[in-house]
Amino acid sequence: VMRLTKPTLFTNIPVTCEERDLPGNLFNQLMKDDPSTVKGAETLMLGEMLTLPQNFGNIFLGETFSSYISVHNDSNQVVKDILVKADLQTSSQRLNLSASSAAVAELKPDCCIDDVIHHEVKEIGTHILVCAVSYTTQTGEKMYFRKFFKFQVLKPLDVKTKFYNAETDEVFLEAQIQNITTSPMFMEKVSLEPSMMYNVAELNTVDTAGESESTFGARTYLQPMDTRQYLYCLKPKQEFAEKAGVIKGVTVIGKLDIVWKTNLGERGRLQTSQLQRMAPGYGDVRLSLETIPDTVNLEEPFDITCKITNCSERTMDLVLEMCNTNSIHWCGVSGRQLGKLHPSSSLHLALTLLSSVQGLQSVSGLRLTDTFLKRTYEYDDIAQVCVVSSEIKQN
Amino acid sequence: SSAKDAKSTSDEDDSRAVAQQKTQEEILFHEETIDLGGDEFESEGNETVSEDSNNFVDKLNEQMMESVIISDSPNNSEDDTGELGCLQEIVDQMEAKDNLKSQTEVDKEEFLSNESETEHEETPKDISEIGTDDQASLKEESIQEAVKEEPKLGNNVPVETKPNNIDESTPEDQILSPSTTKPSSEAEPIPVCTIFSQANNAGSQPQLFLPDGFEPQMVKSPSFSSIIETPVKSNPQVVQPSPSLSKFFGDTVNTNTLASDFFDSFTTSNFISVSNPNASSSVPEQMSSLSNGGDGSSSNPTFPVQNGRPEAGGPPSSLEITQSPKPFSQIQAVFAGNDDPFATALNMSELDRRNDAWIPSEETRNVLISVATQQYSAVFIDKENLTMPGLKFDNIQGDAVKDLMLRFLGEQAAVKRQVLNANSVEQSFVGLKQLISSKNWRAAVDLCGRLLTAHGQGYKKSGLPASHTTDSLQLWFVRLALLVKLNLFQSAEMEFEPFGNLDQPDLYYEYYPNVYPGRKGSMVPFSMRILHAELPQYLGNPQESLDRLHSMKIICAKILENLEQGLAEDGSMTNITQENRQASVQLWRSRLGRVMYSMANCLLMMKDYVLAVDAYHSVIKYYPQQEPQLLSGIGRIFLQIGDIKTAEKYFQDVEKVTHKLDGLQSQIMVLMNRAFLHLGQNNFAEAHRFFTEILRIDSSNAVANNNAAVCLLYLGKLKDSLRQLEGMVQQDPQHYLHESVLFNLTTMYELESSRSMQKKQALLEAVAVKEGDSFNTQCLKLG
C-alpha cells in the first residue's frame, strides 16, 4: 500500500562556471547531461522530472485520500480466489473503499492485483485503512490476513468571522481564513452561500477598467500560517426586508464554501457550519434615517426623513417630541400625535431642523412616547451633519 | 454537574496514562492494532478548555473574532436543521462559547510553540480554578451534543479541540515508528510497507554526510596513510609541501620539471598579460619578497611552484587551448593574421580586464591604492583583512557505492567496483578534469585539496598568511563547487569562511603589483562569487543568499553603467575600443542575468512565489533565448502552488512564443506543458498520453519516459510502470541512472513486493558499473 499524493518536481542544484574558469565548460556540460535539468535553461532550478511521494505526508480534512493497493504473490505457488477488501475506519464509521468486491480467480507467482482507491476525507482525527486479503492456497487451505495503516487527518484551515450591522439592514461579514497547513495553498474559491433570507455581494474584487481585480493582488495563494480576510455584504431579501423589524435574535446567515488547491492541483474543499448572527436589538421602537443631507448651511432649515418601526408585539400609539440641543433646533410642532402603529409596521416621517453652530453636528433630541404604556423612547445622535457657513457654500 | 466535571478531570489523568500506553502499543504493533482512540479524544478534549490566565491579553484580542466550526464536508454537513433546532441554546451561550473558543485557539497557538507538554501538567489544577462560566459552557457543549443525538453532528463540536491531540500523538509516532517498525519488518515474514509508515529514513540518512563532511569510512591508500598526519603537525612555521605530496611529486622535483606539471596556468591569462619575457624570471623573487615583507613567514610554500613557471610567460600551450577553446578562438579570429605578440598580449589584457573587473569596497580600495603607491616598501595590513584559507578536512574521499556493495553484495562484488580516485590520475588539472567528467567528484575534491596543499593552503593552513594566485583561487572554486554539487554544504561553508565576502585586498591583482604588474581586478572568479552567494540558501539561510546576490547585482549594474558612460568596467578612464566595449557589455549583462537567475532560484526556495515569478520574468530580459523554458518554468511554479488557471495561461504564452520557432525541442516543450496541465487537473490518463506523445518524437527523452511511468502508477498499472522504468534504465544506463529515476524505481519496488531488496541490489550493481563516487546512494533506499 502506498499513498498517492501528487508527485513532486525534482529540483536540482545548479553549479555553473564560465569558460575561462578552470573546469572550462565542464560543469555546464555536466548539467546539460543531467536528465533532470531543463534543456536550454539548465540554471532553472525547478525541473520537469516527476518524483513519487517520499513519505505519507500530511492529509487534511476535505482533501482526497488516494492510495495504491497492490497485492503481490511473493510465493512460487498459484493462489486462488483472492478477495481484497479495503476499508477505512474512522472514529465514527467504517467505509468500504474497494472498487470491486468480486474475487479474482487466481494469482500466479510474481503477479499482482492492483487497485487505486480514492476517498474524500470527511472526518478529523485517526483513520485506519484496513486491507483484508483472503485467498485459497493450492492445497485448498483458506488463508486470510489483514493489514492496518493508520494516519491522522488534520485540520487545514482556521476560520474566524465577525459581523457588522449597518444602519441599513445590511450585514457585513468579515471572515479570516488562515492556512494552518505547512504548504502554500491556492484559494480557488471562497464564497458565502447565503441562507434563504439574504442576498450576498462579495466585496473581494475591485473593478478597474471593467476588469474585476482581486483585492489580494497577484498573490493568489496563502503561505503557511498566513491569514486572508474576506468581506461579504449581505442584504435581506425584499420579502424579509419588509419585516426587518422582526428579524430578532439569532439569524442564520449562511455558510462559507472554501475550495483550495495545493501541490499540482491536489484539491480540497470544506464548508463551515451555518454562520449565525445575533441581530442587533432595536428595543420596541426602531427609528432609522432614510434621508439626510451631508452638508447644510448654517442657520438654514433642512429636511430629514425618518422611519419609525414598531418592533414590539403590540400596537403602539406614539407621540413625537422634539427637544432642541445647543446646536440643533427643530422646526415644527413638538408633541404631535403620530397615530397608531401596528407590530412590524413602520411609518415615514419628514422633519425639518436647522443648526446654529458650524461644524459637524449631531442630530439629537427626538423623543417618542407610547401613550398606551406611558413609555418614552429617546433617540439621540441619530446622525451627523456637516454645517457650513452659507458664504462658504456659495463660494 | 460540577462534581461530574471534577470527576472527569481526575479520570482524565488515568485515561491519559492509558492513552499513552496505548499509543505506545500502537507503535509497537504498528500494523496490528486497531485503536481509534475515540475515548482519548473525549477525555482530552476537556483539557483544552483549561487555560492559563497569562493569555488573557491574547484572549481579549481574540474575543472579537468568533471562531467557526468547520464541518466535515459539503456532502456531509446537511445538519442545518439540527443546528437550527438548538439555536436558542447557542444564543444563550454565545458569550461563554466565545470565551471557550478563543481559549482553545490560544491553546492551539501555544501548541505550535511546542509547549503543550508543560501545559498539560498544570491542567487538572487549572480546571478547578477556572471560573464557573467556562465549566458551564463546557456543559452546554455536551448538552448540545445530546440534543442533536447524531454521531455525525457530534463531530462538529470537538473538531476544534481535536487537533491538539493529533499533534500530540503524531510526533511520537513519527519519532518512534521508523525505529520500531523496521526491526519488525525484518522479523516478520508478512510484507511490510515502508512507504506508508512515514519514511523518516530519508530524513535521517543525510546525517551520515552532513554534520562534518566526513564520511564514516575513510578510504586511504595504504602507501601514504601513515605519513599524512605527521607533516602537518610537525612544524607549522616552516611550511613545506606535505610529504604525502612530495612522495608522488618526488620524481618531478628531481627531474627539475617541478610542479609546473600540475600547476601550469590554465586560464590562458596569467602571465600573458605580462607579455614581457624578462618579467617571468623576476617573478619568483618579487613574489617572495612581497610575502616576506607582508607577513614575515620565511619560506613560502608557493615558492617552488612559482619557480616552476618559466614557460608561463610564453605562448599558451596547446593544452590551454583545448581547455577554453571558445574565447581563444574568438580572439584569434578578431585579430586574425596578426602574429604580433604585442597585439595578442594587449588583447589578452583586454580580456583579463573585462573578466576580472570588480568594484572593491571603499576600504579595500584604499588598501589597494596604498599598495600601488608604496610599491617598494612593505605595506602592513591588518591580519583580519587578509584572506587566509586552508583545507578544513584533508581527505573526504570515499565511495558510498562501494560501501553499500560491501554491505549487501559481499567483498567479491565490491572488488569489481573500479573508480578513478585521486591517486589514479595525473596530479594536475588534466587529472582533475578527468575526475570531474567521470563523475568522481569526491576524488576530484581530494585532488583539489592536494593541489592546494602544494600551494601552501592545505589542511590546517587556515589562519596562516597565504598568497593567492589566479590558479589557487580557481582551485578553490573547483573544490567548493564540487562540495556543493555533492551536497556537502556545511563543508563548503567552512572552507568558504576565510574568504569573507570575497572582497579582501589580497584577492585583487593590484595587491601584487610585482607579480601581476599592471593587472587590475579581482582574482575571484565570478562563478565563485555566485557559488558563495548561493551557498547559504542550502543551509537554511536564504536571506543571506539574497543579500549577497543583491550586492553582486549592484556591482554588476554599476559596471554596466560605467561601460555605458564610456568608462572602463571599474569606473576608471581607460580607452576601450567599440567592439571591446560591446563584448564587455555583453559579458556583464549575461553575468547580471546569472545573478538574477540565482535570485529567482533562491526566492523559489524560500517559497516566495510571487517574487520568484517576477525574478524569472526579469531573467527573460537577459536571456531572451530561454524565454519558452522560463515561461514553462513559471507555469510549473503555479502548478505547484495549485493555481492551475494561471499555469495554463503561462503554458499558452509558451505556445505562442514557440509557435514562431518550430523544431523538435519546442514541440516537446509544448507537449510537456500540456501533460503537466492534465496532471494538475488530476487527469493522469491524458497526461500519460502526452508524455507518450513526446516519446514518439524523441524516444530517448528521459523526463517523458520517467513521467509517463509515474502516470502509469497513478493509473493503477504498477507492472507497466515498472517495465517502462526498467526498460529505460537498461536501454541507456549512462543517462538514465539518475537519482530521480532510481528513486522512483526503488519506491515502486517497495510497493510491489516485500522482496524489493534483491531488485534494489541489482540496481546497485548497475550503478556500480556506470557511476562515479559522487553518486548519491540515498536514492536506492538500501539503508
PDB file of N, CA and C in Angstrom, chain A residues 1 5-6 16 18 20-22 34 39 43 46-48 50 52 68 72 74 90 110 122 147-150 154 159-161 186 220-221 223 250 264 271 273-274 276, chain B residues 26 31 36 62 66 68-69 71-72 80 87 91 166 191 193 196 474 527 591 594 601 607 609 629 636 639 643 679 682 706-707 713-714 718-719 738 744 752-754:
ATOM      1  N   VAL A   1       0.846  -1.195   0.000  1.00  0.00           N
ATOM      2  CA  VAL A   1       0.000   0.000   0.000  1.00  0.00           C
ATOM      3  C   VAL A   1       0.879   1.241   0.000  1.00  0.00           C
ATOM      4  N   THR A   5      -0.037  10.695  -3.002  1.00  0.00           N
ATOM      5  CA  THR A   5      -0.153  12.143  -3.094  1.00  0.00           C
ATOM      6  C   THR A   5       0.407  12.514  -4.451  1.00  0.00           C
ATOM      7  N   LYS A   6       0.199  13.740  -4.832  1.00  0.00           N
ATOM      8  CA  LYS A   6       0.698  14.138  -6.140  1.00  0.00           C
ATOM      9  C   LYS A   6       2.230  14.032  -6.176  1.00  0.00           C
ATOM     10  N   THR A  16      27.377  26.500 -11.904  1.00  0.00           N
ATOM     11  CA  THR A  16      27.849  26.876 -13.237  1.00  0.00           C
ATOM     12  C   THR A  16      29.247  27.447 -13.139  1.00  0.00           C
ATOM     13  N   GLU A  18      32.244  29.726 -15.787  1.00  0.00           N
ATOM     14  CA  GLU A  18      32.440  30.394 -17.067  1.00  0.00           C
ATOM     15  C   GLU A  18      33.562  29.709 -17.812  1.00  0.00           C
ATOM     16  N   ARG A  20      36.245  30.636 -18.960  1.00  0.00           N
ATOM     17  CA  ARG A  20      37.626  30.921 -18.603  1.00  0.00           C
ATOM     18  C   ARG A  20      38.034  30.290 -17.281  1.00  0.00           C
ATOM     19  N   ASP A  21      37.060  29.770 -16.548  1.00  0.00           N
ATOM     20  CA  ASP A  21      37.390  29.138 -15.281  1.00  0.00           C
ATOM     21  C   ASP A  21      38.047  27.794 -15.529  1.00  0.00           C
ATOM     22  N   LEU A  22      38.628  27.308 -14.484  1.00  0.00           N
ATOM     23  CA  LEU A  22      39.421  26.084 -14.608  1.00  0.00           C
ATOM     24  C   LEU A  22      38.666  24.919 -15.238  1.00  0.00           C
ATOM     25  N   ASP A  34      22.726  16.008 -17.319  1.00  0.00           N
ATOM     26  CA  ASP A  34      21.838  15.571 -16.256  1.00  0.00           C
ATOM     27  C   ASP A  34      20.400  15.559 -16.783  1.00  0.00           C
ATOM     28  N   LYS A  39      16.283  21.464 -20.479  1.00  0.00           N
ATOM     29  CA  LYS A  39      17.199  21.653 -21.607  1.00  0.00           C
ATOM     30  C   LYS A  39      17.097  23.072 -22.150  1.00  0.00           C
ATOM     31  N   THR A  43      20.087  26.342 -15.724  1.00  0.00           N
ATOM     32  CA  THR A  43      20.216  27.026 -14.433  1.00  0.00           C
ATOM     33  C   THR A  43      18.892  27.077 -13.696  1.00  0.00           C
ATOM     34  N   LEU A  46      13.874  24.502 -10.988  1.00  0.00           N
ATOM     35  CA  LEU A  46      12.701  23.642 -10.976  1.00  0.00           C
ATOM     36  C   LEU A  46      12.674  22.803 -12.247  1.00  0.00           C
ATOM     37  N   GLY A  47      12.910  21.521 -12.094  1.00  0.00           N
ATOM     38  CA  GLY A  47      12.977  20.658 -13.250  1.00  0.00           C
ATOM     39  C   GLY A  47      11.616  20.159 -13.690  1.00  0.00           C
ATOM     40  N   GLU A  48      11.659  19.176 -14.586  1.00  0.00           N
ATOM     41  CA  GLU A  48      10.408  18.631 -15.107  1.00  0.00           C
ATOM     42  C   GLU A  48      10.191  17.195 -14.681  1.00  0.00           C
ATOM     43  N   LEU A  50       9.272  14.115 -12.641  1.00  0.00           N
ATOM     44  CA  LEU A  50       8.349  13.837 -11.545  1.00  0.00           C
ATOM     45  C   LEU A  50       8.962  12.805 -10.608  1.00  0.00           C
ATOM     46  N   LEU A  52       8.081  10.391  -7.171  1.00  0.00           N
ATOM     47  CA  LEU A  52       6.965   9.866  -6.387  1.00  0.00           C
ATOM     48  C   LEU A  52       7.042  10.398  -4.963  1.00  0.00           C
ATOM     49  N   TYR A  68      -2.664   3.480  -3.330  1.00  0.00           N
ATOM     50  CA  TYR A  68      -2.444   2.375  -4.242  1.00  0.00           C
ATOM     51  C   TYR A  68      -2.397   1.110  -3.406  1.00  0.00           C
ATOM     52  N   HIS A  72       0.656  -8.650  -4.011  1.00  0.00           N
ATOM     53  CA  HIS A  72       1.668  -9.291  -4.832  1.00  0.00           C
ATOM     54  C   HIS A  72       1.907 -10.702  -4.333  1.00  0.00           C
ATOM     55  N   ASP A  74       4.236 -13.225  -3.583  1.00  0.00           N
ATOM     56  CA  ASP A  74       5.676 -13.397  -3.399  1.00  0.00           C
ATOM     57  C   ASP A  74       6.095 -14.867  -3.464  1.00  0.00           C
ATOM     58  N   THR A  90     -12.982   5.114  10.606  1.00  0.00           N
ATOM     59  CA  THR A  90     -12.792   6.403  11.266  1.00  0.00           C
ATOM     60  C   THR A  90     -13.346   6.283  12.673  1.00  0.00           C
ATOM     61  N   ASP A 110       4.513 -13.939  -8.580  1.00  0.00           N
ATOM     62  CA  ASP A 110       5.093 -12.704  -9.083  1.00  0.00           C
ATOM     63  C   ASP A 110       4.103 -11.840  -9.862  1.00  0.00           C
ATOM     64  N   LYS A 122     -13.650  13.151   5.368  1.00  0.00           N
ATOM     65  CA  LYS A 122     -14.705  13.988   5.926  1.00  0.00           C
ATOM     66  C   LYS A 122     -14.642  14.082   7.436  1.00  0.00           C
ATOM     67  N   LYS A 147      -4.078  -6.103   7.144  1.00  0.00           N
ATOM     68  CA  LYS A 147      -3.020  -5.147   7.466  1.00  0.00           C
ATOM     69  C   LYS A 147      -3.662  -3.799   7.764  1.00  0.00           C
ATOM     70  N   PHE A 148      -3.044  -3.105   8.678  1.00  0.00           N
ATOM     71  CA  PHE A 148      -3.622  -1.828   9.089  1.00  0.00           C
ATOM     72  C   PHE A 148      -2.648  -0.695   8.847  1.00  0.00           C
ATOM     73  N   PHE A 149      -3.198   0.365   8.358  1.00  0.00           N
ATOM     74  CA  PHE A 149      -2.373   1.551   8.128  1.00  0.00           C
ATOM     75  C   PHE A 149      -3.066   2.731   8.767  1.00  0.00           C
ATOM     76  N   LYS A 150      -2.399   3.303   9.699  1.00  0.00           N
ATOM     77  CA  LYS A 150      -3.032   4.345  10.490  1.00  0.00           C
ATOM     78  C   LYS A 150      -2.537   5.711  10.052  1.00  0.00           C
ATOM     79  N   LEU A 154      -5.706  16.019   9.632  1.00  0.00           N
ATOM     80  CA  LEU A 154      -5.545  17.276  10.345  1.00  0.00           C
ATOM     81  C   LEU A 154      -6.470  18.338   9.781  1.00  0.00           C
ATOM     82  N   VAL A 159     -10.911  29.299  10.573  1.00  0.00           N
ATOM     83  CA  VAL A 159     -11.820  30.330  10.075  1.00  0.00           C
ATOM     84  C   VAL A 159     -12.404  31.101  11.250  1.00  0.00           C
ATOM     85  N   LYS A 160     -12.307  32.401  11.142  1.00  0.00           N
ATOM     86  CA  LYS A 160     -12.919  33.247  12.164  1.00  0.00           C
ATOM     87  C   LYS A 160     -13.823  34.245  11.462  1.00  0.00           C
ATOM     88  N   THR A 161     -14.895  34.604  12.086  1.00  0.00           N
ATOM     89  CA  THR A 161     -15.821  35.537  11.439  1.00  0.00           C
ATOM     90  C   THR A 161     -16.193  36.653  12.395  1.00  0.00           C
ATOM     91  N   PHE A 186      -3.476  27.425  -2.645  1.00  0.00           N
ATOM     92  CA  PHE A 186      -4.125  28.318  -3.602  1.00  0.00           C
ATOM     93  C   PHE A 186      -5.615  28.308  -3.327  1.00  0.00           C
ATOM     94  N   THR A 220      -1.997  34.901  -5.266  1.00  0.00           N
ATOM     95  CA  THR A 220      -3.216  34.098  -5.318  1.00  0.00           C
ATOM     96  C   THR A 220      -3.209  32.989  -4.299  1.00  0.00           C
ATOM     97  N   TYR A 221      -2.162  32.896  -3.538  1.00  0.00           N
ATOM     98  CA  TYR A 221      -2.064  31.753  -2.648  1.00  0.00           C
ATOM     99  C   TYR A 221      -1.788  32.200  -1.214  1.00  0.00           C
ATOM    100  N   GLN A 223       0.407  31.479   2.108  1.00  0.00           N
ATOM    101  CA  GLN A 223       1.555  30.775   2.678  1.00  0.00           C
ATOM    102  C   GLN A 223       1.130  30.123   3.982  1.00  0.00           C
ATOM    103  N   VAL A 250     -31.144  35.389  16.894  1.00  0.00           N
ATOM    104  CA  VAL A 250     -30.128  34.787  16.047  1.00  0.00           C
ATOM    105  C   VAL A 250     -30.705  34.488  14.684  1.00  0.00           C
ATOM    106  N   LEU A 264       0.424  20.594  -7.366  1.00  0.00           N
ATOM    107  CA  LEU A 264      -0.040  20.018  -8.625  1.00  0.00           C
ATOM    108  C   LEU A 264      -1.538  19.764  -8.631  1.00  0.00           C
ATOM    109  N   GLN A 271     -16.658  23.253   4.040  1.00  0.00           N
ATOM    110  CA  GLN A 271     -17.670  24.262   4.309  1.00  0.00           C
ATOM    111  C   GLN A 271     -17.701  24.505   5.795  1.00  0.00           C
ATOM    112  N   SER A 273     -19.830  25.464   9.221  1.00  0.00           N
ATOM    113  CA  SER A 273     -21.207  25.250   9.657  1.00  0.00           C
ATOM    114  C   SER A 273     -21.970  26.553   9.415  1.00  0.00           C
ATOM    115  N   GLN A 274     -23.245  26.518   9.606  1.00  0.00           N
ATOM    116  CA  GLN A 274     -24.031  27.728   9.383  1.00  0.00           C
ATOM    117  C   GLN A 274     -23.532  28.844  10.294  1.00  0.00           C
ATOM    118  N   GLN A 276     -24.007  32.124  12.288  1.00  0.00           N
ATOM    119  CA  GLN A 276     -25.161  32.742  12.928  1.00  0.00           C
ATOM    120  C   GLN A 276     -24.800  34.112  13.417  1.00  0.00           C
TER     121      GLN A 276
ATOM    122  N   GLU B  26       0.455   0.878  20.129  1.00  0.00           N
ATOM    123  CA  GLU B  26       0.171   1.040  18.710  1.00  0.00           C
ATOM    124  C   GLU B  26       1.453   1.127  17.912  1.00  0.00           C
ATOM    125  N   GLU B  31       1.032  -2.151  12.924  1.00  0.00           N
ATOM    126  CA  GLU B  31       0.117  -2.522  11.848  1.00  0.00           C
ATOM    127  C   GLU B  31      -0.979  -3.452  12.331  1.00  0.00           C
ATOM    128  N   LEU B  36      -8.962   3.288  17.637  1.00  0.00           N
ATOM    129  CA  LEU B  36      -9.315   4.601  17.131  1.00  0.00           C
ATOM    130  C   LEU B  36      -9.106   5.659  18.180  1.00  0.00           C
ATOM    131  N   GLU B  62      -8.559  38.231  20.887  1.00  0.00           N
ATOM    132  CA  GLU B  62      -9.237  37.248  20.052  1.00  0.00           C
ATOM    133  C   GLU B  62     -10.744  37.355  20.175  1.00  0.00           C
ATOM    134  N   GLU B  66     -15.075  35.536  16.153  1.00  0.00           N
ATOM    135  CA  GLU B  66     -15.635  34.278  16.597  1.00  0.00           C
ATOM    136  C   GLU B  66     -15.103  33.175  15.712  1.00  0.00           C
ATOM    137  N   VAL B  68     -15.083  29.683  13.892  1.00  0.00           N
ATOM    138  CA  VAL B  68     -16.175  28.964  13.254  1.00  0.00           C
ATOM    139  C   VAL B  68     -15.818  27.504  13.110  1.00  0.00           C
ATOM    140  N   ILE B  69     -16.788  26.736  13.376  1.00  0.00           N
ATOM    141  CA  ILE B  69     -16.571  25.299  13.252  1.00  0.00           C
ATOM    142  C   ILE B  69     -16.591  24.932  11.783  1.00  0.00           C
ATOM    143  N   SER B  71     -17.318  22.227   9.290  1.00  0.00           N
ATOM    144  CA  SER B  71     -17.995  20.939   9.274  1.00  0.00           C
ATOM    145  C   SER B  71     -17.281  20.020   8.312  1.00  0.00           C
ATOM    146  N   ASP B  72     -17.658  18.795   8.364  1.00  0.00           N
ATOM    147  CA  ASP B  72     -16.858  17.766   7.721  1.00  0.00           C
ATOM    148  C   ASP B  72     -16.620  18.045   6.264  1.00  0.00           C
ATOM    149  N   ASP B  80     -28.071  21.408   8.992  1.00  0.00           N
ATOM    150  CA  ASP B  80     -28.591  22.744   9.262  1.00  0.00           C
ATOM    151  C   ASP B  80     -29.808  22.701  10.175  1.00  0.00           C
ATOM    152  N   LEU B  87     -30.767  26.435  18.264  1.00  0.00           N
ATOM    153  CA  LEU B  87     -30.238  27.780  18.149  1.00  0.00           C
ATOM    154  C   LEU B  87     -30.320  28.543  19.448  1.00  0.00           C
ATOM    155  N   VAL B  91     -27.513  30.807  21.397  1.00  0.00           N
ATOM    156  CA  VAL B  91     -27.566  32.242  21.653  1.00  0.00           C
ATOM    157  C   VAL B  91     -27.215  32.513  23.094  1.00  0.00           C
ATOM    158  N   ILE B 166      -4.121  15.315  18.184  1.00  0.00           N
ATOM    159  CA  ILE B 166      -3.471  14.753  16.999  1.00  0.00           C
ATOM    160  C   ILE B 166      -2.022  15.186  16.958  1.00  0.00           C
ATOM    161  N   PRO B 191       4.662  -9.107   4.527  1.00  0.00           N
ATOM    162  CA  PRO B 191       5.212  -7.948   3.827  1.00  0.00           C
ATOM    163  C   PRO B 191       4.908  -6.668   4.608  1.00  0.00           C
ATOM    164  N   CYS B 193       4.978  -2.511   4.500  1.00  0.00           N
ATOM    165  CA  CYS B 193       5.075  -1.376   3.610  1.00  0.00           C
ATOM    166  C   CYS B 193       5.825  -0.252   4.286  1.00  0.00           C
ATOM    167  N   PHE B 196       4.491   3.528   3.591  1.00  0.00           N
ATOM    168  CA  PHE B 196       3.334   4.058   4.268  1.00  0.00           C
ATOM    169  C   PHE B 196       3.665   4.551   5.658  1.00  0.00           C
ATOM    170  N   GLN B 474      41.197  29.551  -8.509  1.00  0.00           N
ATOM    171  CA  GLN B 474      40.431  28.664  -9.376  1.00  0.00           C
ATOM    172  C   GLN B 474      40.297  27.285  -8.745  1.00  0.00           C
ATOM    173  N   SER B 527      32.104  33.052 -11.069  1.00  0.00           N
ATOM    174  CA  SER B 527      31.293  31.899 -10.697  1.00  0.00           C
ATOM    175  C   SER B 527      31.456  31.557  -9.227  1.00  0.00           C
ATOM    176  N   ARG B 591      26.233  38.176 -17.012  1.00  0.00           N
ATOM    177  CA  ARG B 591      26.534  37.921 -15.600  1.00  0.00           C
ATOM    178  C   ARG B 591      25.427  38.453 -14.701  1.00  0.00           C
ATOM    179  N   ARG B 594      22.793  36.089 -14.766  1.00  0.00           N
ATOM    180  CA  ARG B 594      23.083  34.922 -13.937  1.00  0.00           C
ATOM    181  C   ARG B 594      22.751  35.209 -12.472  1.00  0.00           C
ATOM    182  N   ASN B 601      15.975  31.594  -8.246  1.00  0.00           N
ATOM    183  CA  ASN B 601      16.043  30.258  -7.659  1.00  0.00           C
ATOM    184  C   ASN B 601      15.956  30.326  -6.141  1.00  0.00           C
ATOM    185  N   LYS B 607      10.075  29.854  -1.177  1.00  0.00           N
ATOM    186  CA  LYS B 607       8.636  29.723  -1.431  1.00  0.00           C
ATOM    187  C   LYS B 607       7.951  31.072  -1.533  1.00  0.00           C
ATOM    188  N   TYR B 609       6.712  32.788  -3.986  1.00  0.00           N
ATOM    189  CA  TYR B 609       6.468  32.529  -5.406  1.00  0.00           C
ATOM    190  C   TYR B 609       6.227  33.788  -6.208  1.00  0.00           C
ATOM    191  N   GLN B 629      11.481  28.236 -22.100  1.00  0.00           N
ATOM    192  CA  GLN B 629      11.773  27.393 -20.938  1.00  0.00           C
ATOM    193  C   GLN B 629      11.387  28.099 -19.647  1.00  0.00           C
ATOM    194  N   ARG B 636       5.033  25.955 -14.264  1.00  0.00           N
ATOM    195  CA  ARG B 636       5.143  24.841 -13.307  1.00  0.00           C
ATOM    196  C   ARG B 636       5.114  25.342 -11.868  1.00  0.00           C
ATOM    197  N   LEU B 639       1.622  25.686 -11.095  1.00  0.00           N
ATOM    198  CA  LEU B 639       1.047  24.351 -10.910  1.00  0.00           C
ATOM    199  C   LEU B 639       1.340  23.850  -9.506  1.00  0.00           C
ATOM    200  N   ASP B 643      -2.348  26.791  -8.560  1.00  0.00           N
ATOM    201  CA  ASP B 643      -3.068  27.777  -9.362  1.00  0.00           C
ATOM    202  C   ASP B 643      -3.059  27.330 -10.825  1.00  0.00           C
ATOM    203  N   LEU B 679      -1.967  16.841 -15.513  1.00  0.00           N
ATOM    204  CA  LEU B 679      -1.635  16.363 -14.172  1.00  0.00           C
ATOM    205  C   LEU B 679      -2.299  17.238 -13.126  1.00  0.00           C
ATOM    206  N   ASN B 682      -5.738  16.505 -12.466  1.00  0.00           N
ATOM    207  CA  ASN B 682      -5.958  15.148 -11.965  1.00  0.00           C
ATOM    208  C   ASN B 682      -6.254  14.139 -13.061  1.00  0.00           C
ATOM    209  N   ASN B 706      10.226   8.856 -17.723  1.00  0.00           N
ATOM    210  CA  ASN B 706      10.012   8.764 -16.291  1.00  0.00           C
ATOM    211  C   ASN B 706       8.605   9.224 -15.910  1.00  0.00           C
ATOM    212  N   ASN B 707       8.214  10.359 -16.475  1.00  0.00           N
ATOM    213  CA  ASN B 707       6.917  10.901 -16.105  1.00  0.00           C
ATOM    214  C   ASN B 707       5.776  10.022 -16.577  1.00  0.00           C
ATOM    215  N   LEU B 713       1.625   4.541 -12.780  1.00  0.00           N
ATOM    216  CA  LEU B 713       1.417   4.092 -11.409  1.00  0.00           C
ATOM    217  C   LEU B 713       0.116   4.672 -10.853  1.00  0.00           C
ATOM    218  N   TYR B 714      -0.093   5.944 -11.128  1.00  0.00           N
ATOM    219  CA  TYR B 714      -1.307   6.582 -10.608  1.00  0.00           C
ATOM    220  C   TYR B 714      -2.546   6.008 -11.282  1.00  0.00           C
ATOM    221  N   LEU B 718       0.987  -0.731 -11.943  1.00  0.00           N
ATOM    222  CA  LEU B 718       2.310  -0.834 -11.349  1.00  0.00           C
ATOM    223  C   LEU B 718       3.295  -1.584 -12.233  1.00  0.00           C
ATOM    224  N   LYS B 719       2.850  -2.718 -12.735  1.00  0.00           N
ATOM    225  CA  LYS B 719       3.767  -3.559 -13.522  1.00  0.00           C
ATOM    226  C   LYS B 719       4.218  -2.842 -14.801  1.00  0.00           C
ATOM    227  N   HIS B 738      19.724   8.000 -13.165  1.00  0.00           N
ATOM    228  CA  HIS B 738      19.666   9.276 -12.463  1.00  0.00           C
ATOM    229  C   HIS B 738      18.934   9.089 -11.139  1.00  0.00           C
ATOM    230  N   ASN B 744      12.351   6.702  -8.013  1.00  0.00           N
ATOM    231  CA  ASN B 744      11.015   6.227  -8.384  1.00  0.00           C
ATOM    232  C   ASN B 744      10.995   4.709  -8.494  1.00  0.00           C
ATOM    233  N   GLU B 752       5.754  -2.911  -4.702  1.00  0.00           N
ATOM    234  CA  GLU B 752       5.409  -4.133  -5.408  1.00  0.00           C
ATOM    235  C   GLU B 752       5.489  -5.349  -4.487  1.00  0.00           C
ATOM    236  N   SER B 753       6.568  -5.424  -3.772  1.00  0.00           N
ATOM    237  CA  SER B 753       6.796  -6.671  -3.069  1.00  0.00           C
ATOM    238  C   SER B 753       7.659  -6.437  -1.849  1.00  0.00           C
ATOM    239  N   SER B 754       7.526  -7.301  -0.907  1.00  0.00           N
ATOM    240  CA  SER B 754       8.373  -7.193   0.278  1.00  0.00           C
ATOM    241  C   SER B 754       9.780  -7.680  -0.024  1.00  0.00           C
TER     242      SER B 754
END
